[in-house]
Amino acid sequence: MSQYDVDLFVIGAGSGGVRAARTAAGKGVRVAIAEDRYLGGTCVNVGCVPKKLYSYAAHFQDAFEDSQGFGWHFDSAPRFEWSRLRDNKKAEISRLNGIYEKLLTNSGVELIQGRAEIVDEHTVAINGRHVSTEKILIATGGTPWMPEFEGREHVLSSDQIFDLPAFPRRFLVMGGGYIAVEFASIFNGLGAQTHLAYRGPLFLRGFDNELRDFIRDEMMKKGVNLHFESTITRVEKRDEVYDVELSNGETLEVDAILGATGRRPRFEGLGLENVDVEREFDGKLKIDDRYQTSVSSILALGDIIEGPELTPVALEEAMRLVELHYGSGSADPIDYDSVATAVFCHPNMGTVGLTEEQARERHDSIRVYTTNFKPMRHTLSGSDERCLMKLVVDDNTDRVLGAHMVGEEAGELIQGLAIAVRARLTKRDFDATIGVHPTSAEEFVTLRSVTRT
Ligand code: NDP
């Protein structure tokens, strides 16, 4: 009989926490999980899921326009109703919250609604009750972060943007990462006059430079107003309107402002001060290769440890953690270099492996293959949207180091390529693969001319 109330106490029922809790429970571990907000965490409630639903909604604008070249006519212009989208989204998220609850309870996990505080390395306090536990898993995820400036209280975070009471006719987003470009594309597609202000010369820092240039051009073609080398210095509210001053001297009048300048671990009220866990330079928790913090009974995963802040990464970490602590005791390390990712700007970006810049740094000699073309759909649609595809190859081994795309459904397409890149396949393997015709994707197996070395 264990000396503890439970074997594993998970704090945070987001993607990683829920997966770890129910997988561990499936192995006979006695698990409790605490959540003080919504089940499913950022991804389900204020992240990936609602964002993708809104992105679908925004893509219809292009689809309506494109359809006319294919013979479709509308008696009146399509009209967008924000409240219907928002409320349908809410209903879908509630459905998913319910599924998460069922997944947990059906797997035998004790779900506790409330804010958990770590009291010591084997005790958690919640709702006035002390629960003793052999291990604690911190899976609290992140929370939006914004720099200081005058009027910052008028700027919404990504937690608040989904449920706006009214659709903003004029919209500004500050930032140049995933959230900023995705929401600029979404609000632009839904019909808002859209501005994006980013502090550097070009957004999406860290992604392949050629793709960043291409996305800038495509987003501008779609009508997004890009203000580079500029940040918000001041916001003033005037009735329902916001007057914004940018650092480059420009002024804007908008109806809603989103700050998308990164996220920080959500540690407030967690009681970390009661245990001596070591931090990384950026405040995230330091862990070893078993997800153990410097206090061996306290584990951590997801956005609060180093690594990409992505749902599938947290899920994989959860599976590995459970295997390491409650399964065979060993698990292959995650190959972070071949984690594919998509940015759902319009058009979408899908990317896996090394960028051209990273490949040049790490390899003596590379070959780069690119193609930039008008997709077949746009031969009749009249749209000037283009598609970019790119392979980065190690010249010595012929291995494909990176595959990148900006274009329709790039996120869907890159998943298959991620298998090839992770399996260390060569350009010769790509060339020997017969294309699927007529698709855009077949370009990835028909790239024969080297663009540059
Ligand atoms: P990111 O870290 O991706 O981007 C933050 C942006 O804010 C960067 O452009 C950064 O500029 C800028 N910034 C940072 N500090 C300041 C400052 N003081 N003043 C002005 N600008 C600043 O964060 P996001 O908030 O966009 O997203 C958080 C994370 O969530 C992402 O990194 C990603 O891991 C995840 N996510 C994934 C999605 C997906 O998979 N499709 C979608 C949305 C989010 P600089 O580059 O110059 O530092």
Short mmCIF file of C-alpha atoms and ligand atoms in Angstrom, two decimals:
data_model
loop_
_atom_site.label_atom_id
_atom_site.label_comp_id
_atom_site.label_asym_id
_atom_site.label_seq_id
_atom_site.Cartn_x
_atom_site.Cartn_y
_atom_site.Cartn_z
CA MET A 1 0.00 0.00 0.00
CA SER A 2 1.43 3.36 -1.07
CA GLN A 3 2.11 5.98 1.58
CA TYR A 4 0.59 8.63 -0.74
CA ASP A 5 -3.02 9.51 -1.61
CA VAL A 6 -2.18 9.26 -5.32
CA ASP A 7 0.81 8.19 -7.40
CA LEU A 8 0.75 11.10 -9.83
CA PHE A 9 -0.80 14.53 -9.39
CA VAL A 10 -0.98 16.43 -12.67
CA ILE A 11 -1.40 20.20 -12.53
CA GLY A 12 -3.01 21.50 -15.71
CA ALA A 13 -5.47 19.69 -17.98
CA GLY A 14 -4.15 20.93 -21.30
CA SER A 15 -2.97 18.73 -24.15
CA GLY A 16 0.13 17.41 -22.37
CA GLY A 17 -1.38 17.08 -18.90
CA VAL A 18 -4.47 15.21 -20.07
CA ARG A 19 -2.48 12.85 -22.27
CA ALA A 20 -0.03 12.06 -19.45
CA ALA A 21 -2.84 11.60 -16.91
CA ARG A 22 -4.96 9.21 -18.92
CA THR A 23 -2.03 7.26 -20.37
CA ALA A 24 -0.60 6.77 -16.87
CA ALA A 25 -4.03 5.82 -15.50
CA GLY A 26 -4.29 3.26 -18.32
CA LYS A 27 -1.23 1.60 -16.83
CA GLY A 28 -2.82 1.29 -13.41
CA VAL A 29 -1.28 4.43 -11.93
CA ARG A 30 -3.51 6.32 -9.45
CA VAL A 31 -3.79 9.77 -11.02
CA ALA A 32 -5.43 13.04 -10.05
CA ILE A 33 -5.49 16.08 -12.32
CA ALA A 34 -6.28 19.67 -11.37
CA GLU A 35 -7.57 22.38 -13.69
CA ASP A 36 -8.84 25.81 -12.73
CA ARG A 37 -10.01 27.00 -16.14
CA TYR A 38 -11.09 24.91 -19.11
CA LEU A 39 -10.32 21.33 -20.05
CA GLY A 40 -8.06 20.97 -23.07
CA GLY A 41 -5.91 23.99 -22.28
CA THR A 42 -4.77 26.63 -24.74
CA CYS A 43 -4.99 24.42 -27.82
CA VAL A 44 -8.64 23.49 -27.46
CA ASN A 45 -9.97 26.71 -25.96
CA VAL A 46 -7.95 29.70 -27.12
CA GLY A 47 -5.42 28.30 -29.56
CA CYS A 48 -5.10 25.76 -32.34
CA VAL A 49 -8.72 24.61 -32.53
CA PRO A 50 -10.68 27.89 -32.55
CA LYS A 51 -7.91 29.51 -34.61
CA LYS A 52 -8.23 26.84 -37.30
CA LEU A 53 -12.01 27.19 -37.34
CA TYR A 54 -11.64 30.95 -37.85
CA SER A 55 -9.00 30.36 -40.50
CA TYR A 56 -11.44 28.13 -42.41
CA ALA A 57 -14.01 30.92 -42.14
CA ALA A 58 -11.56 33.47 -43.50
CA HIS A 59 -10.57 31.28 -46.45
CA PHE A 60 -14.13 31.44 -47.76
CA GLN A 61 -13.57 35.00 -48.91
CA ASP A 62 -10.97 33.81 -51.44
CA ALA A 63 -13.16 30.85 -52.33
CA PHE A 64 -16.14 33.10 -53.14
CA GLU A 65 -13.97 35.28 -55.36
CA ASP A 66 -12.18 32.35 -56.98
CA SER A 67 -15.45 30.58 -57.78
CA GLN A 68 -16.56 33.22 -60.27
CA GLY A 69 -13.90 32.23 -62.81
CA PHE A 70 -15.38 28.73 -62.59
CA GLY A 71 -18.83 29.97 -63.54
CA TRP A 72 -20.43 30.70 -60.18
CA HIS A 73 -22.57 33.80 -59.75
CA PHE A 74 -24.07 35.33 -56.64
CA ASP A 75 -27.20 37.43 -56.73
CA SER A 76 -25.81 39.48 -53.87
CA ALA A 77 -22.39 39.73 -52.25
CA PRO A 78 -21.75 37.12 -49.54
CA ARG A 79 -22.18 38.61 -46.07
CA PHE A 80 -20.19 37.56 -43.02
CA GLU A 81 -21.86 37.24 -39.61
CA TRP A 82 -19.31 37.25 -36.80
CA SER A 83 -21.75 36.24 -34.06
CA ARG A 84 -22.71 33.05 -35.92
CA LEU A 85 -19.06 32.02 -36.35
CA ARG A 86 -18.20 32.90 -32.75
CA ASP A 87 -21.19 31.09 -31.27
CA ASN A 88 -20.80 28.00 -33.44
CA LYS A 89 -17.16 27.94 -32.40
CA LYS A 90 -18.20 28.20 -28.72
CA ALA A 91 -20.55 25.25 -29.10
CA GLU A 92 -17.85 23.15 -30.72
CA ILE A 93 -15.35 23.99 -27.97
CA SER A 94 -17.93 23.04 -25.31
CA ARG A 95 -18.37 19.72 -27.08
CA LEU A 96 -14.60 19.17 -26.99
CA ASN A 97 -14.42 20.15 -23.30
CA GLY A 98 -16.99 17.44 -22.64
CA ILE A 99 -14.95 14.89 -24.58
CA TYR A 100 -11.87 15.75 -22.55
CA GLU A 101 -13.82 15.30 -19.33
CA LYS A 102 -15.09 11.89 -20.47
CA LEU A 103 -11.61 10.82 -21.58
CA LEU A 104 -10.26 11.59 -18.13
CA THR A 105 -13.02 10.13 -16.03
CA ASN A 106 -13.41 7.02 -18.21
CA SER A 107 -9.74 6.30 -17.78
CA GLY A 108 -10.08 6.48 -14.00
CA VAL A 109 -8.37 9.82 -13.44
CA GLU A 110 -9.71 11.92 -10.55
CA LEU A 111 -10.54 15.33 -12.05
CA ILE A 112 -10.43 18.18 -9.56
CA GLN A 113 -11.72 21.62 -10.57
CA GLY A 114 -9.59 24.21 -8.84
CA ARG A 115 -6.23 25.87 -8.58
CA ALA A 116 -3.50 23.62 -7.29
CA GLU A 117 -0.58 24.88 -5.25
CA ILE A 118 2.55 22.87 -4.60
CA VAL A 119 3.12 22.77 -0.84
CA ASP A 120 6.19 20.58 -0.81
CA GLU A 121 7.76 17.99 -3.07
CA HIS A 122 5.05 15.42 -2.29
CA THR A 123 2.04 17.58 -1.42
CA VAL A 124 -0.43 19.65 -3.41
CA ALA A 125 -3.07 21.91 -1.86
CA ILE A 126 -6.35 22.34 -3.73
CA ASN A 127 -9.73 23.70 -2.64
CA GLY A 128 -8.55 23.67 0.99
CA ARG A 129 -7.54 20.03 0.84
CA HIS A 130 -4.01 18.58 0.95
CA VAL A 131 -3.27 15.69 -1.42
CA SER A 132 -0.11 13.68 -0.93
CA THR A 133 1.44 12.28 -4.07
CA GLU A 134 4.49 10.32 -5.07
CA LYS A 135 5.07 12.53 -8.11
CA ILE A 136 3.80 15.89 -9.27
CA LEU A 137 3.62 16.72 -12.97
CA ILE A 138 3.56 20.43 -13.81
CA ALA A 139 1.76 20.91 -17.10
CA THR A 140 0.46 24.43 -16.69
CA GLY A 141 1.36 25.69 -20.16
CA GLY A 142 1.85 29.31 -21.07
CA THR A 143 0.04 32.58 -20.97
CA PRO A 144 0.24 35.57 -23.35
CA TRP A 145 2.90 38.16 -22.58
CA MET A 146 3.11 41.78 -23.74
CA PRO A 147 5.68 44.56 -23.28
CA GLU A 148 4.81 47.74 -21.39
CA PHE A 149 3.50 50.80 -23.24
CA GLU A 150 0.98 53.52 -22.54
CA GLY A 151 -2.55 52.21 -22.98
CA ARG A 152 -1.57 48.55 -22.95
CA GLU A 153 -4.76 47.76 -21.03
CA HIS A 154 -6.69 48.37 -24.27
CA VAL A 155 -4.78 45.66 -26.11
CA LEU A 156 -6.31 42.19 -26.20
CA SER A 157 -4.41 38.96 -25.83
CA SER A 158 -5.01 35.80 -27.83
CA ASP A 159 -7.04 34.54 -24.82
CA GLN A 160 -9.55 37.36 -25.43
CA ILE A 161 -9.65 37.77 -29.18
CA PHE A 162 -11.89 34.84 -30.05
CA ASP A 163 -15.00 36.05 -28.27
CA LEU A 164 -15.16 39.71 -29.29
CA PRO A 165 -18.72 40.99 -28.89
CA ALA A 166 -18.58 42.68 -32.32
CA PHE A 167 -16.44 42.18 -35.40
CA PRO A 168 -13.81 44.95 -35.68
CA ARG A 169 -13.94 46.81 -38.98
CA ARG A 170 -10.31 47.88 -38.46
CA PHE A 171 -7.87 45.56 -36.75
CA LEU A 172 -4.25 45.85 -35.65
CA VAL A 173 -1.99 43.08 -34.42
CA MET A 174 1.42 43.64 -32.90
CA GLY A 175 4.03 40.89 -33.25
CA GLY A 176 5.63 38.85 -35.98
CA GLY A 177 5.32 35.24 -34.82
CA TYR A 178 2.78 32.50 -35.43
CA ILE A 179 -0.13 34.22 -33.71
CA ALA A 180 0.41 37.63 -35.30
CA VAL A 181 0.54 36.44 -38.92
CA GLU A 182 -2.28 33.95 -38.41
CA PHE A 183 -4.63 36.51 -36.91
CA ALA A 184 -3.69 39.16 -39.45
CA SER A 185 -4.69 36.68 -42.17
CA ILE A 186 -7.87 35.66 -40.36
CA PHE A 187 -9.21 39.15 -39.72
CA ASN A 188 -8.18 40.29 -43.19
CA GLY A 189 -9.96 37.31 -44.73
CA LEU A 190 -13.08 37.97 -42.67
CA GLY A 191 -13.20 41.48 -44.05
CA ALA A 192 -11.46 43.77 -41.56
CA GLN A 193 -9.03 46.42 -42.72
CA THR A 194 -5.98 44.80 -41.17
CA HIS A 195 -2.62 46.08 -39.95
CA LEU A 196 0.34 44.17 -38.56
CA ALA A 197 3.14 45.97 -36.73
CA TYR A 198 6.39 44.09 -36.18
CA ARG A 199 9.53 45.40 -34.52
CA GLY A 200 12.04 43.87 -36.98
CA PRO A 201 12.62 44.20 -40.73
CA LEU A 202 10.71 40.99 -41.57
CA PHE A 203 8.34 38.82 -39.55
CA LEU A 204 8.52 35.05 -38.80
CA ARG A 205 12.09 35.20 -37.56
CA GLY A 206 13.64 31.74 -37.42
CA PHE A 207 11.79 30.39 -40.46
CA ASP A 208 13.43 30.05 -43.88
CA ASN A 209 14.18 33.54 -45.23
CA GLU A 210 12.88 32.82 -48.71
CA LEU A 211 9.55 31.72 -47.24
CA ARG A 212 9.38 34.80 -45.04
CA ASP A 213 9.86 37.07 -48.06
CA PHE A 214 7.26 35.11 -50.01
CA ILE A 215 4.68 35.27 -47.19
CA ARG A 216 5.25 39.03 -46.84
CA ASP A 217 4.49 39.47 -50.56
CA GLU A 218 1.45 37.16 -50.53
CA MET A 219 -0.04 38.79 -47.43
CA MET A 220 0.45 42.24 -48.94
CA LYS A 221 -1.25 41.08 -52.14
CA LYS A 222 -4.22 40.01 -50.04
CA GLY A 223 -4.40 43.48 -48.57
CA VAL A 224 -2.77 43.17 -45.13
CA ASN A 225 -1.00 46.43 -44.23
CA LEU A 226 2.44 45.49 -42.93
CA HIS A 227 4.32 47.97 -40.73
CA PHE A 228 7.82 46.61 -40.16
CA GLU A 229 10.44 48.19 -37.89
CA SER A 230 7.60 49.46 -35.73
CA THR A 231 5.94 48.69 -32.42
CA ILE A 232 3.05 50.23 -30.54
CA THR A 233 4.20 53.09 -28.34
CA ARG A 234 0.82 54.41 -27.20
CA VAL A 235 -2.85 53.51 -27.35
CA GLU A 236 -5.65 55.90 -26.47
CA LYS A 237 -9.31 54.92 -26.25
CA ARG A 238 -11.81 57.34 -27.74
CA ASP A 239 -15.38 56.04 -27.33
CA GLU A 240 -15.25 52.64 -29.02
CA VAL A 241 -12.21 53.52 -31.17
CA TYR A 242 -8.50 53.21 -30.43
CA ASP A 243 -5.92 55.73 -31.55
CA VAL A 244 -2.56 54.02 -31.88
CA GLU A 245 0.88 55.54 -32.19
CA LEU A 246 3.58 53.41 -33.73
CA SER A 247 7.30 53.84 -33.08
CA ASN A 248 7.89 54.77 -36.73
CA GLY A 249 5.70 57.86 -36.29
CA GLU A 250 2.59 56.44 -37.99
CA THR A 251 -0.81 56.73 -36.33
CA LEU A 252 -3.72 54.33 -36.81
CA GLU A 253 -7.37 54.38 -35.85
CA VAL A 254 -8.67 50.86 -35.20
CA ASP A 255 -11.54 49.01 -33.50
CA ALA A 256 -9.52 46.21 -31.90
CA ILE A 257 -5.87 45.53 -31.13
CA LEU A 258 -4.26 42.17 -30.52
CA GLY A 259 -0.90 41.86 -28.80
CA ALA A 260 0.88 38.71 -30.00
CA THR A 261 4.36 39.21 -28.64
CA GLY A 262 4.98 35.78 -27.22
CA ARG A 263 3.98 33.64 -24.29
CA ARG A 264 5.48 32.91 -20.86
CA PRO A 265 5.11 29.89 -18.55
CA ARG A 266 2.03 30.03 -16.33
CA PHE A 267 3.51 29.68 -12.87
CA GLU A 268 1.49 32.26 -10.93
CA GLY A 269 0.15 30.85 -7.67
CA LEU A 270 1.68 27.45 -8.36
CA GLY A 271 3.83 27.47 -5.22
CA LEU A 272 7.14 27.03 -7.02
CA GLU A 273 8.70 29.09 -4.25
CA ASN A 274 7.94 26.19 -1.86
CA VAL A 275 10.21 23.81 -3.75
CA ASP A 276 13.68 24.41 -5.07
CA VAL A 277 13.25 23.72 -8.80
CA GLU A 278 15.93 25.05 -11.10
CA ARG A 279 15.01 27.32 -13.99
CA GLU A 280 16.48 27.86 -17.44
CA PHE A 281 17.78 31.31 -18.42
CA ASP A 282 14.33 32.22 -19.80
CA GLY A 283 12.41 31.11 -16.69
CA LYS A 284 11.27 27.75 -18.03
CA LEU A 285 11.80 24.69 -15.85
CA LYS A 286 15.04 22.79 -16.22
CA ILE A 287 14.47 19.08 -16.70
CA ASP A 288 16.59 16.00 -17.32
CA ASP A 289 15.98 13.40 -20.02
CA ARG A 290 13.23 11.83 -17.86
CA TYR A 291 11.31 15.13 -17.55
CA GLN A 292 12.42 15.39 -13.92
CA THR A 293 13.12 18.82 -12.52
CA SER A 294 15.94 19.36 -10.05
CA VAL A 295 13.45 18.07 -7.44
CA SER A 296 13.19 14.46 -8.53
CA SER A 297 9.53 13.95 -7.57
CA ILE A 298 8.47 16.97 -9.66
CA LEU A 299 8.13 16.45 -13.41
CA ALA A 300 7.37 18.97 -16.14
CA LEU A 301 6.39 18.98 -19.81
CA GLY A 302 4.95 21.14 -22.58
CA ASP A 303 5.30 24.89 -22.97
CA ILE A 304 6.98 25.30 -19.57
CA ILE A 305 10.12 23.40 -20.60
CA GLU A 306 12.54 24.18 -23.45
CA GLY A 307 11.52 23.09 -26.94
CA PRO A 308 8.89 24.06 -29.49
CA GLU A 309 5.62 25.25 -27.93
CA LEU A 310 3.44 22.95 -30.00
CA THR A 311 0.58 20.65 -29.00
CA PRO A 312 1.93 17.52 -30.76
CA VAL A 313 5.27 18.03 -29.02
CA ALA A 314 3.56 18.19 -25.60
CA LEU A 315 1.57 15.06 -26.48
CA GLU A 316 4.72 13.19 -27.44
CA GLU A 317 6.48 14.37 -24.29
CA ALA A 318 3.54 13.06 -22.25
CA MET A 319 3.74 9.63 -23.91
CA ARG A 320 7.50 9.46 -23.35
CA LEU A 321 7.20 10.62 -19.74
CA VAL A 322 4.67 7.91 -18.95
CA GLU A 323 6.77 5.27 -20.71
CA LEU A 324 9.86 6.35 -18.79
CA HIS A 325 8.21 6.49 -15.36
CA TYR A 326 5.44 3.92 -15.56
CA GLY A 327 6.29 1.76 -18.57
CA SER A 328 9.40 0.06 -19.91
CA GLY A 329 11.65 2.76 -18.49
CA SER A 330 13.10 3.71 -21.84
CA ALA A 331 11.87 5.72 -24.81
CA ASP A 332 13.55 7.12 -27.92
CA PRO A 333 14.39 10.81 -27.62
CA ILE A 334 12.28 13.25 -29.62
CA ASP A 335 13.98 14.35 -32.85
CA TYR A 336 13.25 18.06 -32.51
CA ASP A 337 14.97 18.78 -35.85
CA SER A 338 12.29 16.97 -37.77
CA VAL A 339 9.20 18.31 -36.04
CA ALA A 340 6.99 19.64 -38.81
CA THR A 341 4.99 22.77 -38.20
CA ALA A 342 2.44 24.88 -40.01
CA VAL A 343 1.71 28.55 -39.75
CA PHE A 344 -1.88 29.16 -40.80
CA CYS A 345 -1.32 32.49 -42.43
CA HIS A 346 -2.99 32.85 -45.82
CA PRO A 347 -1.64 31.14 -47.84
CA ASN A 348 -0.47 28.58 -45.26
CA MET A 349 3.15 27.73 -44.56
CA GLY A 350 4.29 24.16 -43.87
CA THR A 351 7.84 23.42 -42.93
CA VAL A 352 10.00 20.57 -41.67
CA GLY A 353 13.70 20.19 -41.06
CA LEU A 354 16.45 22.70 -41.60
CA THR A 355 16.00 26.08 -43.21
CA GLU A 356 18.45 26.99 -45.96
CA GLU A 357 20.27 29.25 -43.48
CA GLN A 358 20.59 26.49 -40.84
CA ALA A 359 21.73 23.98 -43.48
CA ARG A 360 24.48 26.35 -44.69
CA GLU A 361 25.71 26.72 -41.10
CA ARG A 362 25.74 23.01 -40.33
CA HIS A 363 26.78 21.41 -43.63
CA ASP A 364 29.81 21.98 -45.93
CA SER A 365 27.86 21.95 -49.10
CA ILE A 366 24.16 22.00 -49.88
CA ARG A 367 21.88 22.07 -52.90
CA VAL A 368 18.67 24.08 -52.87
CA TYR A 369 15.73 23.30 -55.15
CA THR A 370 12.86 25.75 -55.40
CA THR A 371 9.77 26.24 -57.47
CA ASN A 372 7.47 29.25 -57.40
CA PHE A 373 4.37 28.83 -59.51
CA LYS A 374 0.73 29.71 -60.06
CA PRO A 375 -1.34 26.74 -58.81
CA MET A 376 -3.66 25.19 -61.39
CA ARG A 377 -6.74 26.36 -59.48
CA HIS A 378 -5.74 29.95 -60.18
CA THR A 379 -5.51 29.52 -63.95
CA LEU A 380 -9.29 30.08 -63.95
CA SER A 381 -9.90 31.78 -60.61
CA GLY A 382 -8.20 35.01 -61.59
CA SER A 383 -6.36 35.05 -58.26
CA ASP A 384 -2.70 36.05 -58.33
CA GLU A 385 -1.85 33.82 -55.33
CA ARG A 386 1.30 31.80 -55.93
CA CYS A 387 2.85 28.74 -54.33
CA LEU A 388 6.46 28.26 -53.20
CA MET A 389 8.08 24.89 -52.58
CA LYS A 390 11.62 24.26 -51.53
CA LEU A 391 13.94 21.36 -50.74
CA VAL A 392 17.25 21.77 -48.96
CA VAL A 393 19.65 18.89 -49.63
CA ASP A 394 23.01 17.91 -48.13
CA ASP A 395 25.29 17.68 -51.17
CA ASN A 396 27.62 15.13 -49.56
CA THR A 397 25.01 12.57 -48.55
CA ASP A 398 22.13 13.60 -50.86
CA ARG A 399 19.88 13.61 -47.76
CA VAL A 400 16.90 15.98 -47.80
CA LEU A 401 17.51 18.20 -44.79
CA GLY A 402 14.46 20.41 -45.09
CA ALA A 403 11.20 20.70 -46.99
CA HIS A 404 9.24 23.93 -47.03
CA MET A 405 6.10 25.21 -48.66
CA VAL A 406 3.84 28.24 -48.76
CA GLY A 407 0.57 27.57 -50.51
CA GLU A 408 -2.87 26.11 -50.19
CA GLU A 409 -3.06 23.36 -47.55
CA ALA A 410 0.69 23.49 -46.90
CA GLY A 411 0.01 22.24 -43.37
CA GLU A 412 -1.73 19.14 -44.71
CA LEU A 413 0.95 18.47 -47.25
CA ILE A 414 4.00 18.88 -45.04
CA GLN A 415 2.93 16.06 -42.70
CA GLY A 416 3.75 13.40 -45.30
CA LEU A 417 7.04 15.05 -46.17
CA ALA A 418 7.94 15.08 -42.47
CA ILE A 419 8.05 11.28 -42.56
CA ALA A 420 10.52 11.40 -45.45
CA VAL A 421 12.71 14.03 -43.81
CA ARG A 422 12.67 12.24 -40.45
CA ALA A 423 13.48 8.94 -42.18
CA ARG A 424 16.55 10.71 -43.63
CA LEU A 425 15.51 9.95 -47.19
CA THR A 426 17.64 11.26 -50.04
CA LYS A 427 16.85 13.48 -52.99
CA ARG A 428 17.24 10.34 -55.09
CA ASP A 429 14.35 8.79 -53.09
CA PHE A 430 12.24 11.86 -53.78
CA ASP A 431 13.13 11.70 -57.50
CA ALA A 432 12.27 7.99 -57.66
CA THR A 433 8.80 8.69 -56.27
CA ILE A 434 6.11 9.04 -58.91
CA GLY A 435 4.01 12.18 -58.66
CA VAL A 436 0.28 12.39 -58.04
CA HIS A 437 -1.15 14.26 -61.01
CA PRO A 438 -2.48 16.92 -61.27
CA THR A 439 -1.57 18.31 -57.86
CA SER A 440 0.72 20.99 -56.50
CA ALA A 441 2.29 18.37 -54.25
CA GLU A 442 3.83 16.50 -57.19
CA GLU A 443 6.30 19.38 -57.55
CA PHE A 444 8.10 17.99 -54.49
CA VAL A 445 9.07 14.86 -56.47
CA THR A 446 9.73 16.55 -59.80
CA LEU A 447 12.24 19.19 -58.74
CA ARG A 448 15.23 18.37 -60.97
CA SER A 449 17.14 21.65 -61.50
CA VAL A 450 19.30 22.97 -58.70
CA THR A 451 18.33 26.56 -57.93
CA ARG A 452 21.55 27.33 -56.07
CA THR A 453 24.32 25.62 -54.14
P1 NDP B 1 6.22 33.90 -31.04
O1 NDP B 1 7.29 33.66 -30.07
O2 NDP B 1 6.05 32.99 -32.20
O3 NDP B 1 6.35 35.38 -31.63
C1 NDP B 1 6.46 36.48 -30.77
C2 NDP B 1 6.61 37.71 -31.63
O4 NDP B 1 6.57 38.86 -30.80
C3 NDP B 1 7.92 37.74 -32.38
O5 NDP B 1 7.69 38.26 -33.66
C4 NDP B 1 8.77 38.67 -31.54
O6 NDP B 1 9.72 39.38 -32.29
C5 NDP B 1 7.72 39.65 -31.04
N1 NDP B 1 8.13 40.30 -29.81
C6 NDP B 1 8.65 39.72 -28.71
N2 NDP B 1 8.90 40.64 -27.77
C7 NDP B 1 8.52 41.83 -28.28
C8 NDP B 1 8.55 43.16 -27.78
N3 NDP B 1 9.01 43.45 -26.57
N4 NDP B 1 8.09 44.15 -28.58
C9 NDP B 1 7.62 43.85 -29.82
N5 NDP B 1 7.58 42.63 -30.33
C10 NDP B 1 8.02 41.62 -29.57
O7 NDP B 1 4.92 34.01 -30.14
P2 NDP B 1 3.39 33.95 -30.47
O8 NDP B 1 2.78 34.75 -29.38
O9 NDP B 1 3.08 34.31 -31.87
O10 NDP B 1 3.06 32.42 -30.28
C11 NDP B 1 3.52 31.70 -29.14
C12 NDP B 1 3.87 30.29 -29.49
O11 NDP B 1 2.68 29.54 -29.66
C13 NDP B 1 4.60 30.12 -30.83
O12 NDP B 1 5.97 30.30 -30.70
C14 NDP B 1 4.24 28.72 -31.22
O13 NDP B 1 5.16 27.86 -30.65
C15 NDP B 1 2.87 28.54 -30.63
N6 NDP B 1 1.85 28.67 -31.69
C16 NDP B 1 1.80 27.71 -32.67
C17 NDP B 1 0.89 27.80 -33.68
C18 NDP B 1 0.87 26.77 -34.76
O14 NDP B 1 1.39 25.68 -34.55
N7 NDP B 1 0.31 27.07 -35.93
C19 NDP B 1 -0.08 28.91 -33.76
C20 NDP B 1 0.08 29.86 -32.70
C21 NDP B 1 1.00 29.73 -31.71
P3 NDP B 1 11.19 38.77 -32.62
O15 NDP B 1 10.98 37.68 -33.61
O16 NDP B 1 11.90 39.95 -33.17
O17 NDP B 1 11.73 38.28 -31.32
#
